[in-house]
N, CA and C atoms as an extended XYZ file, in Angstrom:
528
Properties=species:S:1:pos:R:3:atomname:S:1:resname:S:1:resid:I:1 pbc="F F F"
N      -105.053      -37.767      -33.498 N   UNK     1
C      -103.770      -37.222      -33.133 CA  UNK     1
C      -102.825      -38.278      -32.562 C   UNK     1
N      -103.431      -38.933      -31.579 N   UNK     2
C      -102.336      -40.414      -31.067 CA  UNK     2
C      -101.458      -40.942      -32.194 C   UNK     2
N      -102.673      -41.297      -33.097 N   UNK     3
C      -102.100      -42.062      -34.550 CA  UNK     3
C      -100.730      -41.074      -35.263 C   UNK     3
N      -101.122      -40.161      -35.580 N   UNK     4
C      -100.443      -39.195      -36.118 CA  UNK     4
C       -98.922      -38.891      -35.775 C   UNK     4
N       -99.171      -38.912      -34.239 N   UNK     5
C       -97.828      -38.551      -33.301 CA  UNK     5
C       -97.253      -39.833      -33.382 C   UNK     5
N       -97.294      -41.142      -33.204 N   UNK     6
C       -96.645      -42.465      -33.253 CA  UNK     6
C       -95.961      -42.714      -34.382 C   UNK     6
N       -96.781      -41.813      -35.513 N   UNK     7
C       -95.851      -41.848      -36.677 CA  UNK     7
C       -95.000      -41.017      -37.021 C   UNK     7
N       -94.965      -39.785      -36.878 N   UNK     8
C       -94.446      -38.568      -36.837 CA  UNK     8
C       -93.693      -38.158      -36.100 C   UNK     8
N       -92.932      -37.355      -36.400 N   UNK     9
C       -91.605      -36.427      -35.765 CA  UNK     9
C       -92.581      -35.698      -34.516 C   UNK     9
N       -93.183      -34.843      -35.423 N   UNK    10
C       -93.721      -33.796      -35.663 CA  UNK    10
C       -95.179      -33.651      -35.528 C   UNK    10
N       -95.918      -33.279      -34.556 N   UNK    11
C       -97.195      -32.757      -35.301 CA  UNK    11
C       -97.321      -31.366      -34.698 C   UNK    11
N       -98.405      -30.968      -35.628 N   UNK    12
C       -99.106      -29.681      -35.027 CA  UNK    12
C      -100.994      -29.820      -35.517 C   UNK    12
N      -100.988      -29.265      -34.333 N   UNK    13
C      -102.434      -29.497      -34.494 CA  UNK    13
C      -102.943      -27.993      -33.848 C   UNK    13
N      -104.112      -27.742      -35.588 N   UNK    14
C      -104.364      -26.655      -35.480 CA  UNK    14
C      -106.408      -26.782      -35.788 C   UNK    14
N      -106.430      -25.589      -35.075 N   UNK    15
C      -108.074      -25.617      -34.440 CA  UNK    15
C      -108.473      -23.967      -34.184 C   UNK    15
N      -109.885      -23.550      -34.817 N   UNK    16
C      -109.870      -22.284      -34.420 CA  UNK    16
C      -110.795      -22.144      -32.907 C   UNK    16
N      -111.299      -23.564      -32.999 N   UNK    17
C      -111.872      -23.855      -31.766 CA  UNK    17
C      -111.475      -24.047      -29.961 C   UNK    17
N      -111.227      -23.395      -29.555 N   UNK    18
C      -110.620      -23.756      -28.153 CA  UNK    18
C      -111.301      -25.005      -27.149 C   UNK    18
N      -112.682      -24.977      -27.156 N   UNK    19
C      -112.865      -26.267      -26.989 CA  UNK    19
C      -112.508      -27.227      -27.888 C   UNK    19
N      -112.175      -27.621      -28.879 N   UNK    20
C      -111.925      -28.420      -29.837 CA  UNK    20
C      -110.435      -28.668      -29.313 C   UNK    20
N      -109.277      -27.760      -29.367 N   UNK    21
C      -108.174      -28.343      -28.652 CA  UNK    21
C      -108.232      -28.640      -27.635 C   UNK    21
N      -109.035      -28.323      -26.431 N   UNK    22
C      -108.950      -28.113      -25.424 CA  UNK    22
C      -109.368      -30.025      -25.512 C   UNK    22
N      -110.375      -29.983      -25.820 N   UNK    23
C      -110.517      -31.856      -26.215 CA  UNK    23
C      -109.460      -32.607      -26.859 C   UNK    23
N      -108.927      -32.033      -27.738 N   UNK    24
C      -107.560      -32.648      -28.345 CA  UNK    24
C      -106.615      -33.143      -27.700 C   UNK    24
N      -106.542      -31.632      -26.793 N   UNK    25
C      -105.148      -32.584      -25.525 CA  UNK    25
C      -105.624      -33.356      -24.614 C   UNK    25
N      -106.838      -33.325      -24.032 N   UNK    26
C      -106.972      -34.373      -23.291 CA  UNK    26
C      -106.935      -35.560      -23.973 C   UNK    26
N      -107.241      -35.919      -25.088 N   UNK    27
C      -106.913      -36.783      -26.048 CA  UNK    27
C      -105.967      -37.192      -26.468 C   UNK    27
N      -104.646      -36.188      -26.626 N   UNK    28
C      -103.467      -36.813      -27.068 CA  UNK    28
C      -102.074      -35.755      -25.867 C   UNK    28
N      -101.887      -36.981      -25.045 N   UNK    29
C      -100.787      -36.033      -24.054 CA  UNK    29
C       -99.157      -36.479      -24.849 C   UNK    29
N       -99.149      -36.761      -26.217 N   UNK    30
C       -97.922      -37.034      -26.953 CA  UNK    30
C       -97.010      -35.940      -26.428 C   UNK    30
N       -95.862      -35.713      -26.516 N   UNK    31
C       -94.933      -34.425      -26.012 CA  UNK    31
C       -94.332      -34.155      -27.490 C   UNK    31
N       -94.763      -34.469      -28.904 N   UNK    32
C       -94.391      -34.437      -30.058 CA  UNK    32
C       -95.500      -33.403      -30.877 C   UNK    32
N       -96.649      -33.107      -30.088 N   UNK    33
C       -97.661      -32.281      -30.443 CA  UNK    33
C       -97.765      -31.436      -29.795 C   UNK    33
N       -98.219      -30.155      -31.127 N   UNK    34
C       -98.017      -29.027      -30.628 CA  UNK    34
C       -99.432      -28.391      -30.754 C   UNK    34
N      -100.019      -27.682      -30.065 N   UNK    35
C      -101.842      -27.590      -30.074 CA  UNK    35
C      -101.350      -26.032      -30.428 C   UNK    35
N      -102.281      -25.367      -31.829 N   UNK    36
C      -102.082      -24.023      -32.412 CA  UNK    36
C      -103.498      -23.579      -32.382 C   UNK    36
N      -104.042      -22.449      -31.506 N   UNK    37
C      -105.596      -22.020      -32.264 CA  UNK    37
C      -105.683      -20.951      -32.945 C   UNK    37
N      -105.826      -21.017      -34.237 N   UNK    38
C      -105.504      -20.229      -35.453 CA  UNK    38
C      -106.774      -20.153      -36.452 C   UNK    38
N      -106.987      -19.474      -36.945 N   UNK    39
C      -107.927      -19.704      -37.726 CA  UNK    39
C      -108.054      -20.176      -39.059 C   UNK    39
N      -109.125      -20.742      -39.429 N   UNK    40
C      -108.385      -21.800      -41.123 CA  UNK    40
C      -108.347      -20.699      -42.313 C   UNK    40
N      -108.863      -19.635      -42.130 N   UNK    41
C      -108.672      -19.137      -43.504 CA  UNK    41
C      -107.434      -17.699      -43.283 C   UNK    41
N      -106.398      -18.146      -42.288 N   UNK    42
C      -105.524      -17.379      -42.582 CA  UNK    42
C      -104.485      -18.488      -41.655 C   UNK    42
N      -103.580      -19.349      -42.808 N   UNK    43
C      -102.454      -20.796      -41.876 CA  UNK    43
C      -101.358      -19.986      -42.516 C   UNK    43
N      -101.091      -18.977      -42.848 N   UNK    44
C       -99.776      -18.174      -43.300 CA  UNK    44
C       -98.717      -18.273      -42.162 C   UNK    44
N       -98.650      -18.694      -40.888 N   UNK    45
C       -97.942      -18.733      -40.003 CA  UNK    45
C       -97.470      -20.097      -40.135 C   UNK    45
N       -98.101      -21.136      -40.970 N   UNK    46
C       -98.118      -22.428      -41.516 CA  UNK    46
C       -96.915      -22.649      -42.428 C   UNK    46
N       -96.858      -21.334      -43.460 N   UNK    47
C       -96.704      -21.572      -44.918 CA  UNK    47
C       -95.359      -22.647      -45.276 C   UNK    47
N       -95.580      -23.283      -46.044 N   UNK    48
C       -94.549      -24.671      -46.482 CA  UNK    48
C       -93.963      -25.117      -45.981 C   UNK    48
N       -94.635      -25.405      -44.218 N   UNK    49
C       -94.055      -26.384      -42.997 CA  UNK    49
C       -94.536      -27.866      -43.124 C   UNK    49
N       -95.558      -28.267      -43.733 N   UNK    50
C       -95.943      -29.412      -43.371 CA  UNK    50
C       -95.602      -30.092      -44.468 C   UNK    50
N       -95.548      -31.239      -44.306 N   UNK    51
C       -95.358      -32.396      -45.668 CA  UNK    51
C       -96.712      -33.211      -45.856 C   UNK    51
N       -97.364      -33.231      -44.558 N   UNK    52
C       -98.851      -33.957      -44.707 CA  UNK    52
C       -99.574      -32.981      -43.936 C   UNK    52
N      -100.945      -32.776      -44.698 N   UNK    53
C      -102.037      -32.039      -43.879 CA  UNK    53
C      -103.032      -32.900      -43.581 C   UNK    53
N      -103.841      -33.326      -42.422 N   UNK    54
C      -104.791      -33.687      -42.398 CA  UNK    54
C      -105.897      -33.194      -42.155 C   UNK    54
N      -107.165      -33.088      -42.969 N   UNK    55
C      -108.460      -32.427      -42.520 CA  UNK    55
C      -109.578      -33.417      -41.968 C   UNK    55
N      -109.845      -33.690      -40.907 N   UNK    56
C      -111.179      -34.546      -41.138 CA  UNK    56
C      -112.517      -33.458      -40.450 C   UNK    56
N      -113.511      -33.509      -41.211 N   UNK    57
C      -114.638      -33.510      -41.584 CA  UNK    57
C      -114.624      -31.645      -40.629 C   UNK    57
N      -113.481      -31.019      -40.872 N   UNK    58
C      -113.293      -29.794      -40.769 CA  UNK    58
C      -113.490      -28.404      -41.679 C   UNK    58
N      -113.531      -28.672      -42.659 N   UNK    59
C      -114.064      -27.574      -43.848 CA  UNK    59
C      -115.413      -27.486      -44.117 C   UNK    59
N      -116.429      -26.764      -42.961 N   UNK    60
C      -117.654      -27.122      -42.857 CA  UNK    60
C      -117.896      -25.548      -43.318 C   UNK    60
N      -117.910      -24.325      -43.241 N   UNK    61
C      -118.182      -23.590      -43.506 CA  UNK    61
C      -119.767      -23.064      -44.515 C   UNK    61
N      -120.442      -23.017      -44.109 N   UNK    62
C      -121.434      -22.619      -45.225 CA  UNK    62
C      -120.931      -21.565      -46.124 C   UNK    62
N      -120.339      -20.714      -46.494 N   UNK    63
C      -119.759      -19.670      -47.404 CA  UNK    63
C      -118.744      -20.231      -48.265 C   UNK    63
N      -119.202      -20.729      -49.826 N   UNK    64
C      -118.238      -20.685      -50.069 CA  UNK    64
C      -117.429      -19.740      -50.369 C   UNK    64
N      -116.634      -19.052      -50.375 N   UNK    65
C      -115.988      -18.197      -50.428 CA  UNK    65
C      -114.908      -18.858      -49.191 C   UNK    65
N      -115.667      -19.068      -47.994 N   UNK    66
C      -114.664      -19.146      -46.971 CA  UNK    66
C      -114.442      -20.787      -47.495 C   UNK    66
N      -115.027      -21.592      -47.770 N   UNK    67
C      -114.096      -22.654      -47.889 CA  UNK    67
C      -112.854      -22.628      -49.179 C   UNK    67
N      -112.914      -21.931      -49.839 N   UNK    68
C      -112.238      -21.955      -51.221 CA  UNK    68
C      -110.953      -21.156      -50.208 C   UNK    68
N      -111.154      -20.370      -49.583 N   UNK    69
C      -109.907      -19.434      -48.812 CA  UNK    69
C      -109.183      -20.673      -47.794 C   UNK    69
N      -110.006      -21.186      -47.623 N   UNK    70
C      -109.826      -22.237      -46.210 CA  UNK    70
C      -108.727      -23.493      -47.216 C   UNK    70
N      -109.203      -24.269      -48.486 N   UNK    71
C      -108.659      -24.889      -48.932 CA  UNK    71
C      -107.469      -24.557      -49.445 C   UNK    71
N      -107.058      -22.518      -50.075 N   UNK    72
C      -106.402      -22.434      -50.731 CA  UNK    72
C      -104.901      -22.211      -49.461 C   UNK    72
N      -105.473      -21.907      -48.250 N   UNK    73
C      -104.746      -21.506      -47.395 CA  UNK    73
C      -103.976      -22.923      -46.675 C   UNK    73
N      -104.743      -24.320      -46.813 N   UNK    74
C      -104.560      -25.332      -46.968 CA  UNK    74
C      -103.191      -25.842      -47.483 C   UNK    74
N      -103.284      -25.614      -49.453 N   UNK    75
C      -102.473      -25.466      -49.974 CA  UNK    75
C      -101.268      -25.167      -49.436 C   UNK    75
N      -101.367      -24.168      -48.919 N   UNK    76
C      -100.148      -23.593      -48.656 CA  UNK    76
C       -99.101      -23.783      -47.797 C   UNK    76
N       -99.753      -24.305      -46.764 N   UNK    77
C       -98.639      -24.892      -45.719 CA  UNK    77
C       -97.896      -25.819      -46.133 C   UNK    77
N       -98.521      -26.474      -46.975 N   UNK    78
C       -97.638      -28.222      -48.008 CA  UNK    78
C       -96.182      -27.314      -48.102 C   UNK    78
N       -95.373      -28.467      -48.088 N   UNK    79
C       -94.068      -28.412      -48.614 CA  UNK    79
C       -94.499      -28.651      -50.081 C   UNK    79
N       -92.943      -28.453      -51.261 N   UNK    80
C       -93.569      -28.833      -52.387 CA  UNK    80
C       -93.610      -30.544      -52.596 C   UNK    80
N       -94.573      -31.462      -53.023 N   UNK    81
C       -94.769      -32.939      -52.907 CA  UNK    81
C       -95.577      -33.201      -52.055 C   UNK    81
N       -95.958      -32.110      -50.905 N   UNK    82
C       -97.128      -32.825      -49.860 CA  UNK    82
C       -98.195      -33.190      -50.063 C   UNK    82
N       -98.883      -33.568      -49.241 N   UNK    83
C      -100.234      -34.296      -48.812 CA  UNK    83
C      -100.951      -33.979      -48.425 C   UNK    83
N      -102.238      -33.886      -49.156 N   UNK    84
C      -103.580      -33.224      -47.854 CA  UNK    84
C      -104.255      -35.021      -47.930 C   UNK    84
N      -104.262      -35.280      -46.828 N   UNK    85
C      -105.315      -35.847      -46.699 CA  UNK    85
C      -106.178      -35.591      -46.137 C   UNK    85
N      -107.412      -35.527      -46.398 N   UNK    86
C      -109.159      -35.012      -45.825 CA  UNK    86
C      -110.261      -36.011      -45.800 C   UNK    86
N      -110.711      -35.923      -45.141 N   UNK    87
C      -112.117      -36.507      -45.211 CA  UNK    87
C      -113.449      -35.106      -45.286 C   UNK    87
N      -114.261      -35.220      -46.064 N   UNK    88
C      -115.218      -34.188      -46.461 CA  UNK    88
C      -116.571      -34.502      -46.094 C   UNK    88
N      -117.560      -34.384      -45.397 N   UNK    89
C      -118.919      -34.528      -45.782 CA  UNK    89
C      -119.244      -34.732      -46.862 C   UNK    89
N      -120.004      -35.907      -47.640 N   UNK    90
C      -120.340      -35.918      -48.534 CA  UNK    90
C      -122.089      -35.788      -49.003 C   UNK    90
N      -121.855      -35.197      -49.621 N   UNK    91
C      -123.921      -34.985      -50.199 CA  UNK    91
C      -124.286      -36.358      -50.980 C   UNK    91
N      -123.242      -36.972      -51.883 N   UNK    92
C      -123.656      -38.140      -52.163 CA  UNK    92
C      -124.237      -39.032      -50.979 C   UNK    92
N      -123.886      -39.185      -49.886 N   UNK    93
C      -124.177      -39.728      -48.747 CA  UNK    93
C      -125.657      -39.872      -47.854 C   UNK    93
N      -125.827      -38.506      -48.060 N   UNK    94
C      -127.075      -37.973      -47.517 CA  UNK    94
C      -128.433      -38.678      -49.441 C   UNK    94
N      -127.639      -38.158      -50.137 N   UNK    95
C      -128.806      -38.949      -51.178 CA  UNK    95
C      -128.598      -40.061      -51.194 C   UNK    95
N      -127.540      -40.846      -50.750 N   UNK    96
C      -127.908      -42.358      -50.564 CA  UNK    96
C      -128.476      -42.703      -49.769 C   UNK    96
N      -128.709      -42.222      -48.457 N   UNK    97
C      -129.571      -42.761      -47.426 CA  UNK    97
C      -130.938      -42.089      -47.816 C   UNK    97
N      -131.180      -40.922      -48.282 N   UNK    98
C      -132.608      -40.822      -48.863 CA  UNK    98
C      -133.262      -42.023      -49.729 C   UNK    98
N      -132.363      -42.217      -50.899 N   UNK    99
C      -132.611      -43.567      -51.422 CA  UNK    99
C      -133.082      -44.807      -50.891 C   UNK    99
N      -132.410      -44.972      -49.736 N   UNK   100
C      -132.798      -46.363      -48.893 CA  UNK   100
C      -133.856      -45.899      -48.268 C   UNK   100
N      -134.042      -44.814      -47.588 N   UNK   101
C      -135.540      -44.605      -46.830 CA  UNK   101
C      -136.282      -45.122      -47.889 C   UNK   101
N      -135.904      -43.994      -48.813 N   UNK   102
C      -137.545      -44.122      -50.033 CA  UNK   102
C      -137.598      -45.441      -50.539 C   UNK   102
N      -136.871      -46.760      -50.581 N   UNK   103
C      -137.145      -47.671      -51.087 CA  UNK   103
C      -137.897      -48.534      -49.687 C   UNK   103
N      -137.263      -48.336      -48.641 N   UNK   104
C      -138.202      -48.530      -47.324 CA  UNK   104
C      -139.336      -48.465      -46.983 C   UNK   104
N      -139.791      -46.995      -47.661 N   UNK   105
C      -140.793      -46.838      -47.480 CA  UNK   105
C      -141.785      -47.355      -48.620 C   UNK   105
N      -141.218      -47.215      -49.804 N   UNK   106
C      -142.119      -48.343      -50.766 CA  UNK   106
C      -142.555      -49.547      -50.363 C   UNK   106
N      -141.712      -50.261      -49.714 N   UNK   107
C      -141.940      -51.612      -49.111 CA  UNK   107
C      -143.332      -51.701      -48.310 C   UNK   107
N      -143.080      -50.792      -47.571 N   UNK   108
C      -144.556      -50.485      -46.516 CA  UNK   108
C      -145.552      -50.090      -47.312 C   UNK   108
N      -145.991      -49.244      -48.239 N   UNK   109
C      -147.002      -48.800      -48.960 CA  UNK   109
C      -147.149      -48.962      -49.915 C   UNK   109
N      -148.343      -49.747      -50.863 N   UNK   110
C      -148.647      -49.926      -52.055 CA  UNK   110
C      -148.498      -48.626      -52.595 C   UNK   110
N      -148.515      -47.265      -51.703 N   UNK   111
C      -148.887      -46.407      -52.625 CA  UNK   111
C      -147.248      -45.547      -52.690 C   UNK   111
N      -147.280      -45.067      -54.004 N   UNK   112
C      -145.924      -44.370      -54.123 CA  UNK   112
C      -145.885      -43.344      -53.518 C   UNK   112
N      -146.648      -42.195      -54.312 N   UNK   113
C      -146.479      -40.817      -53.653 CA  UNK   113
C      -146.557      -40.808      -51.557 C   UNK   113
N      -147.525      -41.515      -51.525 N   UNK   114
C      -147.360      -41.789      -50.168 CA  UNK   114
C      -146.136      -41.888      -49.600 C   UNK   114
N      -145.401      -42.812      -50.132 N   UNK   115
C      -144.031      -43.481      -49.700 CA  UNK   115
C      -143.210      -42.083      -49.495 C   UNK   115
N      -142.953      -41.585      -51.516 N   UNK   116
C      -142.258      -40.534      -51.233 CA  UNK   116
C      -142.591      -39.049      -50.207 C   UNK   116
N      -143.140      -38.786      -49.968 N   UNK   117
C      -143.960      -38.060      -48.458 CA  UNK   117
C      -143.421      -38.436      -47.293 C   UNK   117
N      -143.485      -39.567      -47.109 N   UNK   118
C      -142.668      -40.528      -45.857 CA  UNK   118
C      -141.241      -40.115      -45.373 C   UNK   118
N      -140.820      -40.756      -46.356 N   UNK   119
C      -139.160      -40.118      -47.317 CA  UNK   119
C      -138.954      -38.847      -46.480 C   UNK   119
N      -139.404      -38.121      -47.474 N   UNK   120
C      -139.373      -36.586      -47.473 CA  UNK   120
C      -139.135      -35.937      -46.312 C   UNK   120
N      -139.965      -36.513      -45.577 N   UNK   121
C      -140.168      -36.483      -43.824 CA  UNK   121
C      -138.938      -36.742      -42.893 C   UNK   121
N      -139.060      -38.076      -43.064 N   UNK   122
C      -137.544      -38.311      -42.450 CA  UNK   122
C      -136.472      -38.180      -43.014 C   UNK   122
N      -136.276      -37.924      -44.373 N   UNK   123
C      -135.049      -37.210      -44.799 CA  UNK   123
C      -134.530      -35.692      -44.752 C   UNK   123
N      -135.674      -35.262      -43.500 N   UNK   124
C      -135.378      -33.551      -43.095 CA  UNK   124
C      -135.019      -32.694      -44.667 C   UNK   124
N      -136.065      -33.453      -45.478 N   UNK   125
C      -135.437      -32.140      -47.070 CA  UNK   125
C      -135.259      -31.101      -46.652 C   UNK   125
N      -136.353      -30.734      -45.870 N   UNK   126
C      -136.061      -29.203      -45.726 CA  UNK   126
C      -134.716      -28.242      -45.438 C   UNK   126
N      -134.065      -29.637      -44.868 N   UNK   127
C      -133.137      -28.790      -44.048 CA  UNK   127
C      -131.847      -28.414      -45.332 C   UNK   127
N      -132.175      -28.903      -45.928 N   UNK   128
C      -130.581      -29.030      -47.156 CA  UNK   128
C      -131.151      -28.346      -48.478 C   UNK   128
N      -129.892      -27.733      -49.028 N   UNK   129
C      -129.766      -27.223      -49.463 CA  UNK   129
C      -128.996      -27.574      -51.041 C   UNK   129
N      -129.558      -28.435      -52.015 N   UNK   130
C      -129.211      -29.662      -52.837 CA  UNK   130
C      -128.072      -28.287      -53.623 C   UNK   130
N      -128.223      -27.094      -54.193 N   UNK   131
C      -127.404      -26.585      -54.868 CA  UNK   131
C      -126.128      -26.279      -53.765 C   UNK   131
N      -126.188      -25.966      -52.805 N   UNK   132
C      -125.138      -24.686      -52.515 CA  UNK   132
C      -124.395      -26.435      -51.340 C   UNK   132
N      -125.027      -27.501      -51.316 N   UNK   133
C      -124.086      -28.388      -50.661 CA  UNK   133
C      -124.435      -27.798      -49.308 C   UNK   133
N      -125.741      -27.482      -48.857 N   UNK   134
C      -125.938      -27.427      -47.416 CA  UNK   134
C      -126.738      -27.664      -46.039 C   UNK   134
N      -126.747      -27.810      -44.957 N   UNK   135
C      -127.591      -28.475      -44.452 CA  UNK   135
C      -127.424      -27.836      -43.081 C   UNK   135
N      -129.130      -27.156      -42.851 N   UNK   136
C      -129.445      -26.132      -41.875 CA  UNK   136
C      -130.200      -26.941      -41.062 C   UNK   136
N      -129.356      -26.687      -39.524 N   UNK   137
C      -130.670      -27.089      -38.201 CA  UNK   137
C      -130.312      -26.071      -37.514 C   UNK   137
N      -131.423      -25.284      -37.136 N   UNK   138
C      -131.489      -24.279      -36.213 CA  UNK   138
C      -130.808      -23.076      -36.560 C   UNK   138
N      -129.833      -22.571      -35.509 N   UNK   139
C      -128.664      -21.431      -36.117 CA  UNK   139
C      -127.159      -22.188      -36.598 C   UNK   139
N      -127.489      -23.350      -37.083 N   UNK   140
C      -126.065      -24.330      -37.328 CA  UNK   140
C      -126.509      -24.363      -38.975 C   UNK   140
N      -125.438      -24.122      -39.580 N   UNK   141
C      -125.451      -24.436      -40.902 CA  UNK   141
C      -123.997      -25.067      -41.368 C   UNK   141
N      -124.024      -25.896      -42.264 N   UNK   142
C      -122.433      -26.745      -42.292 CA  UNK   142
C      -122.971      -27.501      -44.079 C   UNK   142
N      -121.542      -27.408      -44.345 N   UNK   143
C      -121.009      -27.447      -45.551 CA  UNK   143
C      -121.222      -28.809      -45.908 C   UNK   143
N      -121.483      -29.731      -46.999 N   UNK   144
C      -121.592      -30.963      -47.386 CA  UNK   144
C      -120.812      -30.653      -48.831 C   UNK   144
N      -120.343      -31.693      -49.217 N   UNK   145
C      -119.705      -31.600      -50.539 CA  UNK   145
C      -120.475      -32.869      -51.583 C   UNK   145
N      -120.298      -32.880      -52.983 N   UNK   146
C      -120.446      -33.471      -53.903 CA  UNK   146
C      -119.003      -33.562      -54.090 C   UNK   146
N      -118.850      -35.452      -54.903 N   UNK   147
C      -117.437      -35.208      -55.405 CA  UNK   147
C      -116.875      -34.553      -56.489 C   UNK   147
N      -117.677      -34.459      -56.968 N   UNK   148
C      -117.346      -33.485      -58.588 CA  UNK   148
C      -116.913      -32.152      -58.174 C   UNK   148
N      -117.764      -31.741      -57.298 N   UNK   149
C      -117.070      -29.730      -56.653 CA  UNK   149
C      -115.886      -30.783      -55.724 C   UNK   149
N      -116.117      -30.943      -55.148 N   UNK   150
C      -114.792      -30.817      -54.351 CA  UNK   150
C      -113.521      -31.083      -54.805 C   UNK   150
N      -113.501      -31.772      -56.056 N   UNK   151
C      -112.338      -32.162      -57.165 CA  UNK   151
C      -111.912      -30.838      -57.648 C   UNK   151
N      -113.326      -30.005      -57.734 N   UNK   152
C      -112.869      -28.639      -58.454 CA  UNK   152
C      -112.314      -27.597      -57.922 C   UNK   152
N      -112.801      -27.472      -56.321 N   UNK   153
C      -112.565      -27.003      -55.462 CA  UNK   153
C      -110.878      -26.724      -55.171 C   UNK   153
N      -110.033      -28.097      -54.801 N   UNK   154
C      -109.293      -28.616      -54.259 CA  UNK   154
C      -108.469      -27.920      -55.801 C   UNK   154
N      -108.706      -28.393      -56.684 N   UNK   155
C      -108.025      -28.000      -57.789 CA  UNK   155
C      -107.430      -26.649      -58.157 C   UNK   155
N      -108.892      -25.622      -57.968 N   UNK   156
C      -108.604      -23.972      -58.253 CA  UNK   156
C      -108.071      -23.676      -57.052 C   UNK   156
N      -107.306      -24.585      -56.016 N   UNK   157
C      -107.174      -24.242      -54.637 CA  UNK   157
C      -105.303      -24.469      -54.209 C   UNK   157
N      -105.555      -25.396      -55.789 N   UNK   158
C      -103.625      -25.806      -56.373 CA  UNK   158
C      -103.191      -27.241      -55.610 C   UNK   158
N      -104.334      -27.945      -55.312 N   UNK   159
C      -104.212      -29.395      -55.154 CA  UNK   159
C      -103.714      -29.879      -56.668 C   UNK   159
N      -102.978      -30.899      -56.275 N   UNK   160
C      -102.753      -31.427      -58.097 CA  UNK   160
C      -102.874      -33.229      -57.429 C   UNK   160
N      -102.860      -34.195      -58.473 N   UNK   161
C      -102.904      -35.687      -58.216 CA  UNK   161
C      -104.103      -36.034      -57.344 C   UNK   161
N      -104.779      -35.410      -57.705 N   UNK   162
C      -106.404      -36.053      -56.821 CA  UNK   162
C      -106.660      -37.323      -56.609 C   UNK   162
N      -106.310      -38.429      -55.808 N   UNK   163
C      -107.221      -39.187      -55.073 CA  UNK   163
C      -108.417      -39.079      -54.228 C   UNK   163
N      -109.387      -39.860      -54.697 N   UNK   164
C      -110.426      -40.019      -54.334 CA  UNK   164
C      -110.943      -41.634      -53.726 C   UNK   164
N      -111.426      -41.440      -52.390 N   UNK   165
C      -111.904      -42.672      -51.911 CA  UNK   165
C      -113.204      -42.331      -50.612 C   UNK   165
N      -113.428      -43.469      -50.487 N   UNK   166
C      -114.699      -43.071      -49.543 CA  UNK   166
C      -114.272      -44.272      -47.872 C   UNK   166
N      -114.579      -43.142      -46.862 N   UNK   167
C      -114.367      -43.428      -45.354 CA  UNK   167
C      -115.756      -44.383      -45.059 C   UNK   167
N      -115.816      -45.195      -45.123 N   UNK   168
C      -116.969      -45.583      -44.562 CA  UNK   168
C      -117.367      -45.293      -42.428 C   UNK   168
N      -118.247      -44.981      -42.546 N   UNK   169
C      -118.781      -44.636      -40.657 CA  UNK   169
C      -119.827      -46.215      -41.037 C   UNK   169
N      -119.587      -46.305      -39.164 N   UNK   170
C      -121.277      -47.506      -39.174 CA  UNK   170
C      -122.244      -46.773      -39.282 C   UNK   170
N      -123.109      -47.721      -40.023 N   UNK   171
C      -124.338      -47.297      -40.414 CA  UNK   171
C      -125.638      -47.392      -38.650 C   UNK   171
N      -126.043      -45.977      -38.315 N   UNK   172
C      -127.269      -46.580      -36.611 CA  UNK   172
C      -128.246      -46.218      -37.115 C   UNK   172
N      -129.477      -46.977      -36.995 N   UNK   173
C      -130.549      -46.649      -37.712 CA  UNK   173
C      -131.417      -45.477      -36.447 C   UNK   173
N      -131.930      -44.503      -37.372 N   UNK   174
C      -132.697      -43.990      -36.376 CA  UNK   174
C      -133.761      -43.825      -36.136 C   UNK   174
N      -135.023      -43.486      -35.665 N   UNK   175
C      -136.459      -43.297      -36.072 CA  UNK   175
C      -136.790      -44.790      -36.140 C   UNK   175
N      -136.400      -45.402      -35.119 N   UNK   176
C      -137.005      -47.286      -35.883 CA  UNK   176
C      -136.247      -47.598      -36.808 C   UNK   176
């Protein structure tokens, strides 16, 4: 939000979370931001105010249904020519770091299946959900995307001019 407001007229920053704003403003005391707690799958109080939207790593929803409402409602606040920019969870992500375990763990063991077992282990398979893009701990369940759906997503949702790029985070190793 700092960033946002230094550049901007204008912001609004919207959250269905009250702790989540409630962290926001202590975070950004700009007098150019406006803190809204609204919920994402109804921004009709939004509709064709913004010229840029930003999402980061906010369209977590396990249902799709609610994210397709969440994106299309998205849509909508754009002026016509705007901008979503987002950052998404990605599932490619999570199978790339499976990848590196499992080649990790080859390193250590002559034996394969062994290795992949290893893997398996510390890549919490259990917890995800490779079709539906999801990943369960406890009573928390949250949305991961592939880029191919989320192109499609964003699309039946009336995104048009898709850019695509990847945020890199540092990499902390965990478990050793």
């Amino acid at each position: 939000l700092p960033f946002l407001a230094e550049r901007f007229k204008t912001v609004v920053a919207v959250d269905f979370s009250t702790n989540m704003l409630r962290a926001a403003q202590e975070n950004c005391t700009h007098e150019n931001v406006q803190f809204c707690r609204q919920s994402l799958t109804d921004l009709s109080v939004f509709q064709g105010q913004f010229d840029l939207a930003v999402t980061v790593n906010s369209v977590l929803a396990p249902s799709l249904n609610v994210v397709d409402q969440i994106l299309r409602e998205m849509a909508t606040t754009l002026r016509p020519g705007g901008i979503l920019a987002g950052i998404f969870p990605s599932m490619e992500s999570v199978l790339y770091e499976g990848g590196l375990i499992l080649d990790w763990e080859r390193q250590r063991s002559d034996n394969e299946e062994q290795a992949l077992r290893r893997a398996q282990r510390r890549t919490k398979r259990g917890s995800y959900d490779f079709i539906a893009g999801l990943y369960t701990e406890g009573e928390d369940c949250q949305k991961f995307y592939y880029s191919f759906e989320l192109r499609r997503r964003l699309q039946k949702a009336g995104f048009r001019g898709l850019q695509f790029g990847k945020v890199l985070y540092p990499w902390h190793e965990e478990d050793g």
